[in-house]
Coordinates of C-alpha atoms and ligand atoms in Angstrom, one line a residue:
X1 CA 132.6 72.5 97.3
X2 CA 136.0 72.0 96.1
X3 CA 137.4 68.7 98.0
X4 CA 140.2 70.6 98.9
X5 CA 137.3 73.3 100.7
X6 CA 135.8 70.7 102.9
X7 CA 137.2 70.6 105.8
X8 CA 137.9 74.7 106.0
X9 CA 135.4 76.7 108.7
X10 CA 133.1 79.2 107.1
X11 CA 135.7 81.9 108.0
X12 CA 138.4 80.2 106.6
X13 CA 136.7 79.6 103.0
X14 CA 135.7 83.0 103.1
X15 CA 137.4 85.5 100.5
X16 CA 137.0 88.6 102.4
X17 CA 135.3 90.2 99.6
X18 CA 132.6 92.1 100.9
X19 CA 130.0 91.0 98.8
X20 CA 128.2 90.8 101.6
X21 CA 128.4 93.7 103.5
X22 CA 126.8 95.6 100.0
X23 CA 123.6 94.0 100.3
X24 CA 123.1 94.0 104.7
X25 CA 120.4 96.2 105.5
X26 CA 122.0 96.2 109.0
X27 CA 124.9 97.2 108.1
X28 CA 123.8 99.6 105.6
X29 CA 122.2 101.2 109.0
X30 CA 125.0 100.5 111.1
X31 CA 128.2 100.7 109.6
X32 CA 129.7 97.7 112.3
X33 CA 131.9 94.9 110.1
X34 CA 130.7 92.3 112.9
X35 CA 127.2 93.5 111.5
X36 CA 128.1 91.3 108.0
X37 CA 128.6 88.2 107.8
X38 CA 132.4 88.8 106.8
X39 CA 132.8 90.1 110.5
X40 CA 130.7 88.0 112.0
X41 CA 131.9 84.6 110.4
X42 CA 135.6 85.9 112.0
X43 CA 134.6 86.8 114.9
X44 CA 132.3 84.0 116.0
X45 CA 135.3 81.9 115.3
X46 CA 137.3 83.4 118.1
X47 CA 134.7 84.5 120.4
X48 CA 134.5 81.7 123.2
X49 CA 132.6 83.3 125.8
X50 CA 128.9 83.2 124.9
X51 CA 128.6 85.6 127.5
X52 CA 130.0 88.0 126.7
X53 CA 128.0 91.7 125.4
X54 CA 130.2 90.9 122.3
X55 CA 128.9 87.2 121.6
X56 CA 125.3 89.0 122.2
X57 CA 125.8 92.3 119.7
X58 CA 127.0 89.1 117.5
X59 CA 124.9 87.3 117.3
X60 CA 121.4 88.7 117.8
X61 CA 122.2 91.6 115.3
X62 CA 121.0 90.2 112.4
X63 CA 117.6 89.6 110.6
X64 CA 118.6 86.1 109.3
X65 CA 117.0 87.8 105.2
X66 CA 120.0 85.6 103.7
X67 CA 121.0 88.5 101.4
X68 CA 124.4 87.7 102.1
X69 CA 123.9 84.1 101.2
X70 CA 122.5 84.5 98.3
X71 CA 125.3 87.2 97.0
X72 CA 127.8 85.1 98.4
X73 CA 130.3 83.6 95.3
X74 CA 131.5 81.0 97.4
X75 CA 128.5 79.5 98.6
X76 CA 129.1 80.0 101.9
X77 CA 125.9 78.8 104.0
X78 CA 126.4 82.6 106.3
X79 CA 123.1 81.8 108.5
X80 CA 124.1 78.4 110.0
X81 CA 127.4 79.1 112.3
X82 CA 125.1 82.3 113.8
X83 CA 122.1 80.0 114.9
X84 CA 124.4 77.4 115.9
X85 CA 126.2 80.1 117.8
X86 CA 122.6 81.6 119.3
X87 CA 121.9 77.9 121.0
X88 CA 124.0 79.2 123.5
X89 CA 122.5 82.5 124.4
X90 CA 120.1 81.8 127.0
X91 CA 122.9 81.8 129.5
X92 CA 123.6 85.5 128.4
X93 CA 121.6 87.6 129.9
X94 CA 121.9 90.3 127.0
X95 CA 120.1 91.8 124.0
X96 CA 116.5 91.8 126.0
X97 CA 116.7 87.8 126.2
X98 CA 113.4 87.5 128.4
X99 CA 111.5 89.5 125.5
X100 CA 112.6 87.4 123.0
X101 CA 112.1 84.1 125.0
X102 CA 108.9 85.3 125.8
X103 CA 107.8 85.4 122.1
X104 CA 109.2 82.5 121.0
X105 CA 107.8 80.5 124.0
X106 CA 104.1 82.0 123.0
X107 CA 104.7 81.3 119.7
X108 CA 105.6 77.9 120.6
X109 CA 102.6 77.3 122.7
X110 CA 98.9 76.9 121.0
X111 CA 97.7 77.2 124.5
X112 CA 99.6 80.6 125.4
X113 CA 99.0 81.6 121.5
X114 CA 95.0 81.2 122.4
X115 CA 95.9 83.3 125.5
X116 CA 96.9 85.9 124.3
X117 CA 94.9 86.0 121.4
X118 CA 92.1 86.7 124.1
X119 CA 94.4 89.3 125.8
X120 CA 94.9 91.1 123.0
X121 CA 91.1 91.6 122.2
X122 CA 90.5 93.2 126.0
X123 CA 93.7 94.7 125.4
X124 CA 92.3 96.9 122.0
X125 CA 89.2 98.4 124.5
X126 CA 91.8 100.0 127.2
X127 CA 95.3 100.8 125.9
X128 CA 95.6 104.2 123.7
X129 CA 96.4 104.1 119.9
X130 CA 99.4 105.6 120.7
X131 CA 100.6 103.1 123.6
X132 CA 103.9 101.2 122.6
X133 CA 102.8 98.5 124.5
X134 CA 100.2 98.2 121.4
X135 CA 103.1 98.0 119.4
X136 CA 105.6 96.1 120.8
X137 CA 101.7 93.0 120.8
X138 CA 101.2 93.7 116.9
X139 CA 98.1 95.4 118.5
X140 CA 96.7 97.4 115.9
X141 CA 93.8 100.1 115.9
X142 CA 90.6 98.2 114.5
X143 CA 90.5 100.0 111.4
X144 CA 93.6 99.1 110.3
X145 CA 93.0 95.3 110.4
X146 CA 90.4 94.0 107.6
X147 CA 88.0 92.4 111.1
X148 CA 84.6 92.1 109.4
X149 CA 85.2 90.3 106.6
X150 CA 83.3 87.8 104.9
X151 CA 82.0 86.3 101.7
X152 CA 79.3 83.9 101.0
X153 CA 79.7 81.3 99.3
X154 CA 78.9 81.1 95.6
X155 CA 76.6 77.4 94.2
X156 CA 79.3 75.6 96.6
X157 CA 77.2 76.8 99.4
X158 CA 74.5 73.8 99.4
X159 CA 76.7 71.0 98.5
X160 CA 80.5 71.7 99.4
X161 CA 82.8 70.0 97.0
X162 CA 85.4 67.8 99.3
X163 CA 88.6 69.6 100.0
X164 CA 91.7 69.4 97.4
X165 CA 93.9 71.2 99.4
X166 CA 94.7 71.5 103.4
X167 CA 95.8 74.3 104.8
X168 CA 98.6 75.3 107.0
X169 CA 97.7 79.0 108.6
X170 CA 100.3 80.0 110.1
X171 CA 100.3 82.1 114.1
X172 CA 99.2 85.6 112.4
X173 CA 96.6 83.9 110.7
X174 CA 95.4 82.0 113.2
X175 CA 95.6 83.9 116.3
X176 CA 95.3 87.8 115.3
X177 CA 94.3 88.5 111.8
X178 CA 92.1 85.9 110.3
X179 CA 91.0 87.2 107.7
X180 CA 93.7 86.0 106.0
X181 CA 92.2 82.9 106.7
X182 CA 88.6 83.8 105.1
X183 CA 90.1 85.4 102.1
X184 CA 92.4 82.6 101.1
X185 CA 89.6 79.9 101.4
X186 CA 87.3 82.1 99.4
X187 CA 90.5 82.4 96.7
X188 CA 90.6 78.5 96.8
X189 CA 87.4 77.9 96.7
X190 CA 87.1 80.2 93.4
X191 CA 90.4 78.7 92.2
X192 CA 89.3 75.1 92.8
X193 CA 85.9 74.8 93.6
X194 CA 86.8 73.5 96.6
X195 CA 87.0 74.6 100.4
X196 CA 90.7 74.6 102.5
X197 CA 90.5 71.7 104.8
X198 CA 92.6 73.2 107.8
X199 CA 93.9 70.5 110.4
X200 CA 93.6 71.3 113.8
X201 CA 96.0 70.0 115.0
X202 CA 98.6 72.3 113.4
X203 CA 100.9 74.5 115.0
X204 CA 103.6 77.3 114.7
X205 CA 105.7 76.3 112.0
X206 CA 109.1 76.4 114.3
X207 CA 111.6 79.7 112.7
X208 CA 111.3 81.1 115.9
X209 CA 112.3 78.4 118.1
X210 CA 114.8 78.0 115.1
X211 CA 115.7 81.1 114.6
X212 CA 116.4 81.9 118.5
X213 CA 118.6 79.4 118.7
X214 CA 116.1 76.5 120.3
X215 CA 116.7 73.8 117.9
X216 CA 115.1 71.1 119.9
X217 CA 112.0 72.9 120.5
X218 CA 111.6 73.7 116.2
X219 CA 112.0 70.2 115.9
X220 CA 109.4 69.2 118.6
X221 CA 107.3 72.2 116.7
X222 CA 108.2 70.3 113.3
X223 CA 107.4 67.0 114.3
X224 CA 103.9 67.8 115.5
X225 CA 103.2 69.8 111.6
X226 CA 104.2 66.5 110.1
X227 CA 101.9 64.9 112.2
X228 CA 99.2 66.9 111.8
X229 CA 98.7 67.1 107.9
X230 CA 99.3 62.8 107.9
X231 CA 96.0 62.4 108.0
X232 CA 95.6 62.8 104.0
X233 CA 98.3 63.4 101.5
X234 CA 96.4 66.3 99.6
X235 CA 99.1 69.6 99.2
X236 CA 99.5 72.2 101.9
X237 CA 99.1 75.4 101.2
X238 CA 100.1 78.3 103.0
X239 CA 100.0 81.8 103.0
X240 CA 102.7 82.9 105.0
X241 CA 106.2 83.5 103.3
X242 CA 108.3 83.2 106.6
X243 CA 106.5 79.8 107.4
X244 CA 106.5 78.3 104.1
X245 CA 110.2 78.9 104.0
X246 CA 111.0 77.2 107.6
X247 CA 108.7 74.3 106.8
X248 CA 110.5 73.2 103.3
X249 CA 113.6 73.3 105.5
X250 CA 112.1 70.4 107.4
X251 CA 113.8 67.7 106.2
X252 CA 116.9 69.4 107.2
X253 CA 115.7 70.6 110.9
X254 CA 115.6 66.5 111.3
X255 CA 117.9 64.8 109.9
X256 CA 119.6 63.8 112.5
X257 CA 116.4 61.3 112.2
X258 CA 115.8 58.8 109.4
X259 CA 112.5 58.1 109.9
X260 CA 111.3 61.8 110.7
X261 CA 113.5 62.9 107.9
X262 CA 111.8 60.6 105.7
X263 CA 108.5 61.9 106.9
X264 CA 109.5 65.7 106.6
X265 CA 111.1 65.2 102.6
X266 CA 107.6 63.5 102.0
X267 CA 105.6 66.6 103.9
X268 CA 107.8 69.3 102.2
X269 CA 107.3 68.0 98.6
X270 CA 103.5 68.5 99.0
X271 CA 104.0 72.4 100.2
X272 CA 102.5 75.5 97.7
X273 CA 103.5 78.7 98.2
X274 CA 100.8 81.2 98.1
X275 CA 101.3 83.1 95.1
X276 CA 103.0 80.6 92.9
X277 CA 99.5 77.6 93.6
X278 CA 97.0 81.1 93.0
X279 CA 98.5 82.7 89.8
X280 CA 98.9 78.3 88.4
X281 CA 95.3 78.7 89.0
X282 CA 94.8 81.3 87.4
X283 CA 95.7 80.2 83.8
X284 CA 94.7 76.5 84.7
X285 CA 91.3 77.5 85.0
X286 CA 91.5 80.5 82.8
X287 CA 89.1 82.7 84.7
X288 CA 87.8 86.4 83.6
X289 CA 90.8 87.8 84.9
X290 CA 91.9 90.7 84.4
X291 CA 88.4 91.5 86.2
X292 CA 86.9 94.8 85.3
X293 CA 86.5 97.2 87.9
X294 CA 83.7 99.1 89.2
X295 CA 85.7 101.7 90.5
X296 CA 89.6 103.0 90.0
X297 CA 92.3 100.5 89.9
X298 CA 93.9 100.7 93.5
X299 CA 97.3 101.6 93.2
X300 CA 99.0 98.7 94.9
X301 CA 102.7 98.0 96.2
X302 CA 103.8 94.6 96.7
X303 CA 106.3 94.5 99.1
X304 CA 108.9 91.3 98.6
X305 CA 109.2 88.9 102.1
X306 CA 113.1 87.9 102.2
X307 CA 112.4 84.4 102.9
X308 CA 110.8 84.5 99.0
X309 CA 113.5 86.7 97.5
X310 CA 116.2 84.9 98.7
X311 CA 115.2 82.0 99.3
X312 CA 115.8 78.7 97.1
X313 CA 112.7 79.2 94.5
X314 CA 113.5 82.9 93.8
X315 CA 109.4 83.5 94.0
X316 CA 109.7 87.5 92.9
X317 CA 107.9 87.3 89.7
X318 CA 105.0 85.3 90.8
X319 CA 103.2 87.2 93.3
X320 CA 103.8 90.4 90.7
X321 CA 102.4 88.2 87.5
X322 CA 99.2 87.5 89.7
X323 CA 98.4 90.6 90.9
X324 CA 99.0 91.6 87.2
X325 CA 96.5 89.1 85.8
X326 CA 94.4 90.0 88.1
X327 CA 93.9 93.9 88.0
X328 CA 96.0 94.2 84.3
X329 CA 98.3 96.4 85.6
X330 CA 101.5 95.5 87.5
X331 CA 102.0 96.2 91.2
X332 CA 104.0 99.7 91.4
X333 CA 108.0 99.3 92.1
X334 CA 110.1 102.0 94.1
X335 CA 112.7 103.7 92.3
X336 CA 115.3 102.1 94.6
X337 CA 114.7 98.9 94.2
X338 CA 112.9 95.7 96.8
X339 CA 114.1 96.8 100.2
X340 CA 113.9 95.0 103.5
X341 CA 111.3 96.0 106.2
X342 CA 113.7 95.6 108.9
X343 CA 111.3 93.0 111.2
X344 CA 113.1 89.8 111.1
X345 CA 110.9 88.0 113.7
X346 CA 112.9 88.2 117.1
X347 CA 114.9 91.0 115.5
X348 CA 112.8 93.6 116.3
X349 CA 112.2 92.7 119.6
X350 CA 116.1 93.1 120.3
X351 CA 116.7 95.8 118.3
X352 CA 114.3 97.7 117.9
X353 CA 115.8 100.7 116.9
X354 CA 118.1 99.4 113.9
X355 CA 114.6 97.7 113.1
X356 CA 113.1 101.0 113.2
X357 CA 116.1 102.9 110.9
X358 CA 115.9 100.1 108.6
X359 CA 112.2 100.2 108.2
X360 CA 111.9 103.9 107.5
X361 CA 114.5 103.5 104.9
X362 CA 111.7 100.8 103.1
X363 CA 108.7 103.9 104.2
X364 CA 110.8 106.6 102.4
X365 CA 111.2 104.9 98.8
X366 CA 107.5 103.4 99.0
X367 CA 106.1 107.2 100.3
X368 CA 107.3 108.3 96.4
X369 CA 104.5 106.2 94.9
X370 CA 101.4 107.3 96.3
X371 CA 100.0 104.0 96.5
X372 CA 96.6 102.9 98.3
X373 CA 97.3 99.8 99.2
X374 CA 100.4 98.1 100.7
X375 CA 100.2 94.0 100.4
X376 CA 102.4 91.3 101.3
X377 CA 102.9 87.4 102.1
X378 CA 104.9 87.0 104.8
X379 CA 103.5 87.8 108.8
X380 CA 106.3 89.5 110.2
X381 CA 106.4 91.7 107.1
X382 CA 103.1 92.7 107.4
X383 CA 102.8 93.5 111.4
X384 CA 105.9 96.2 111.0
X385 CA 104.3 97.6 108.0
X386 CA 101.0 98.3 109.3
X387 CA 102.8 99.2 112.7
X388 CA 104.9 102.0 110.6
X389 CA 102.0 103.0 108.5
X390 CA 99.9 104.0 111.4
X391 CA 103.3 105.5 113.4
X392 CA 104.0 107.6 109.8
X393 CA 100.5 109.0 109.8
X394 CA 99.4 107.7 106.0
X395 CA 96.2 106.6 104.4
X396 CA 97.2 103.4 102.5
X397 CA 95.9 100.1 103.9
X398 CA 97.6 97.2 104.7
X399 CA 97.0 93.7 104.5
X400 CA 98.0 90.1 103.0
X401 CA 97.7 89.9 99.4
X402 CA 95.1 87.2 99.6
X403 CA 92.4 89.7 101.4
X404 CA 92.9 92.6 99.0
X405 CA 92.5 89.9 95.8
X406 CA 89.4 88.2 97.6
X407 CA 87.7 91.9 98.6
X408 CA 88.3 92.8 95.0
X409 CA 87.2 90.0 93.1
X410 CA 84.6 89.7 95.6
X411 CA 83.1 93.1 95.5
X412 CA 82.9 93.0 91.3
X413 CA 80.9 89.4 91.0
X414 CA 78.6 90.9 93.9
X415 CA 78.3 94.6 92.3
Ligands
SF4_501 S1 130.4 87.5 99.9 FE1 131.4 85.2 101.0 S2 133.3 84.8 100.6 FE2 132.6 87.4 100.1 S3 133.1 88.0 102.2 FE3 130.8 87.7 102.2 S4 130.9 85.2 103.2 FE4 133.3 85.8 102.7
SF4_502 S1 121.5 88.1 106.8 FE1 121.2 89.7 106.2 S2 121.4 91.0 108.0 FE2 122.0 88.7 108.6 S3 123.8 89.3 108.3 FE3 123.3 88.3 106.6 S4 122.6 90.4 104.9 FE4 123.0 91.0 107.3

């Protein structure tokens, strides 16, 4: 940033060029300037009443996808002013705040999450498949979830090697879709010869709290996670793209405390993203990939999580290269390119209709591919696709990338 710009607000630095409007999924659907980064920065610099409907609309109708920040030639951090403004939202009763609060509180509490997971199991039996509550609670029909996944261990069955890597599971894998853990553990054993080490004291990464404007809660969760993984200095693998992105931001989140910031920097340096990690291991161990499939090669569509696509590392090529390495063919690509799924964490709770319309565009592009499988590595994206595919009555299977790879490798090894 130029010296003269240092004292300017984000709105004052904005060139009003409109590059951010061209990439904003919300603006593409709503057509409202107040839904773009340019519009939000301008309005937030003038609005002073956080309990107003306008304030609630401006601050909540954003996916926090990061596309605007990524494209901005002036390198304006378009998200921070918005997240800061959300800190004032609790005083406002607008925009389904109660739902958002419940979701945030649930994610922030291991006790509530465990209770929710039990509640979910009970509800599955009683709720009709078409129930809207199923959708809201991310309760999907059993045949959409790989609930019976299990892999018998190989040579390590009797003499398991010491773990070489920790695992941060994220809430979806830990409480709702545990097959992600089973599959990641299987792949890790294949790649390193050792199982995962999963510290029990880990909790929600805190992204939901942070995105909802509850910085204190997010900081508390960050400190809990850093302490949970301080029992060793092994790398930390996470299979969730959103968690990975947020865990990496802990040094910034805890910047106001030098001691915790130092611990957060050390913690962040140990993080490993799912597809990058396994791609590297594939090449290092020279395993027999691509594998010889006993059945037809699955037609796989990989959905890019925004947190990886627009994150600092731009993790776009790695998951594609991993799929190609194992299957022998690259995943299918929609003609119009990658598309946001419209989930955006709490966005889909506060703005269900906008979220649904953004997803419909993604689904239209996807439908042209005749894919048999949809894979991703983001918990939120997976829920959005699982729900959307079910509603659309499509036969494609939707699962975490780890589940598809583990199933294929295991099936071929045991055939
Ligand atoms: S891309 Fe950046 S400079 Fe251009 S309008 Fe958007 S925020 Fe302003
Ligand atoms: S973060 Fe995404 S949804 Fe929000 S303003 Fe930027 S491009 Fe639009």
